[in-house]
Amino acid sequence: MTRQKGQDVLLRAWRRTAVPGARLVLVGDGPDRKALEEAAPPGVLFTGACADVRPWLHAADVLVLPSAGRAWHWPRWRRWPAAAPCC
């Protein structure tokens, strides 16, 4: 989790658009994780590092890639047959 990946923007948007019963899960780790956890609204789950993200992808209703830079993973996610709609 780093500033370039845009999780801070996602957390601000989540706070403004909270949907009853919805859950935000941030999968991964990085140098900004602690600050993001402190800024997160209640109910946001941080999984930490994850060797296999497939169970999280299968569970997702929407996949959000809030990168502020080039989305270098995008071609891989587009080919992922079980992925939820992407934003």
Short mmCIF file of N, CA and C in Angstrom, two decimals, residues 7-9 12 18 22 25 35-37 44 52 56 58 63 66-70 75 77-78 80-81 86-87:
data_model
loop_
_atom_site.label_atom_id
_atom_site.label_comp_id
_atom_site.label_asym_id
_atom_site.label_seq_id
_atom_site.Cartn_x
_atom_site.Cartn_y
_atom_site.Cartn_z
N GLN A 7 -5.14 4.12 -2.42
CA GLN A 7 -6.06 3.61 -1.40
C GLN A 7 -6.61 4.73 -0.52
N ASP A 8 -5.85 5.80 -0.33
CA ASP A 8 -6.33 6.93 0.46
C ASP A 8 -7.54 7.57 -0.20
N VAL A 9 -7.52 7.67 -1.51
CA VAL A 9 -8.66 8.22 -2.27
C VAL A 9 -9.86 7.30 -2.13
N ARG A 12 -11.50 7.72 1.27
CA ARG A 12 -12.31 8.96 1.35
C ARG A 12 -13.64 8.78 0.61
N ALA A 18 -20.96 5.34 1.77
CA ALA A 18 -21.23 4.10 2.51
C ALA A 18 -22.62 3.55 2.20
N ALA A 22 -22.63 -3.05 3.06
CA ALA A 22 -21.47 -3.21 2.17
C ALA A 22 -20.19 -3.25 2.99
N VAL A 25 -12.80 -4.23 1.53
CA VAL A 25 -11.65 -5.05 1.92
C VAL A 25 -10.45 -4.60 1.10
N ALA A 35 -0.97 4.00 8.33
CA ALA A 35 -1.65 5.29 8.19
C ALA A 35 -3.04 5.10 7.57
N LEU A 36 -3.16 4.21 6.61
CA LEU A 36 -4.46 3.94 6.00
C LEU A 36 -5.43 3.31 6.99
N GLU A 37 -4.93 2.39 7.80
CA GLU A 37 -5.78 1.77 8.82
C GLU A 37 -6.26 2.81 9.82
N VAL A 44 -13.87 -1.26 7.64
CA VAL A 44 -12.96 -1.56 6.53
C VAL A 44 -12.00 -2.64 7.01
N ASP A 52 -2.36 -15.63 -2.24
CA ASP A 52 -3.34 -16.04 -3.24
C ASP A 52 -4.58 -15.15 -3.11
N TRP A 56 -10.42 -13.80 -2.60
CA TRP A 56 -10.95 -12.44 -2.45
C TRP A 56 -11.61 -11.98 -3.74
N HIS A 58 -13.05 -13.90 -6.00
CA HIS A 58 -14.31 -14.63 -6.14
C HIS A 58 -15.39 -14.08 -5.21
N LEU A 63 -14.46 -4.94 -8.13
CA LEU A 63 -13.01 -4.85 -7.95
C LEU A 63 -12.59 -3.42 -8.25
N PRO A 66 -7.65 1.63 -7.60
CA PRO A 66 -7.61 3.09 -7.55
C PRO A 66 -6.23 3.70 -7.81
N SER A 67 -5.42 3.08 -8.65
CA SER A 67 -4.05 3.52 -8.87
C SER A 67 -4.00 4.93 -9.44
N ALA A 68 -3.11 5.76 -8.86
CA ALA A 68 -2.89 7.11 -9.37
C ALA A 68 -1.88 7.09 -10.50
N GLY A 69 -1.23 5.98 -10.70
CA GLY A 69 -0.25 5.83 -11.77
C GLY A 69 -0.76 4.87 -12.81
N ARG A 70 0.13 4.40 -13.60
CA ARG A 70 -0.21 3.44 -14.65
C ARG A 70 -0.68 2.14 -13.99
N PRO A 75 -4.06 -5.35 -17.67
CA PRO A 75 -4.26 -6.43 -18.65
C PRO A 75 -4.49 -7.78 -18.00
N TRP A 77 -5.93 -8.36 -15.03
CA TRP A 77 -7.28 -8.41 -14.45
C TRP A 77 -8.34 -8.52 -15.53
N ARG A 78 -8.12 -7.91 -16.68
CA ARG A 78 -9.11 -7.98 -17.76
C ARG A 78 -9.29 -9.43 -18.23
N TRP A 80 -8.99 -12.04 -16.28
CA TRP A 80 -9.38 -12.88 -15.16
C TRP A 80 -10.87 -13.22 -15.28
N PRO A 81 -11.25 -14.46 -15.58
CA PRO A 81 -12.64 -14.79 -15.87
C PRO A 81 -13.58 -14.67 -14.66
N CYS A 86 -14.91 -4.14 -12.76
CA CYS A 86 -13.75 -3.36 -12.30
C CYS A 86 -14.02 -1.87 -12.42
N CYS A 87 -13.52 -1.13 -11.43
CA CYS A 87 -13.57 0.34 -11.45
C CYS A 87 -12.16 0.86 -11.37
#
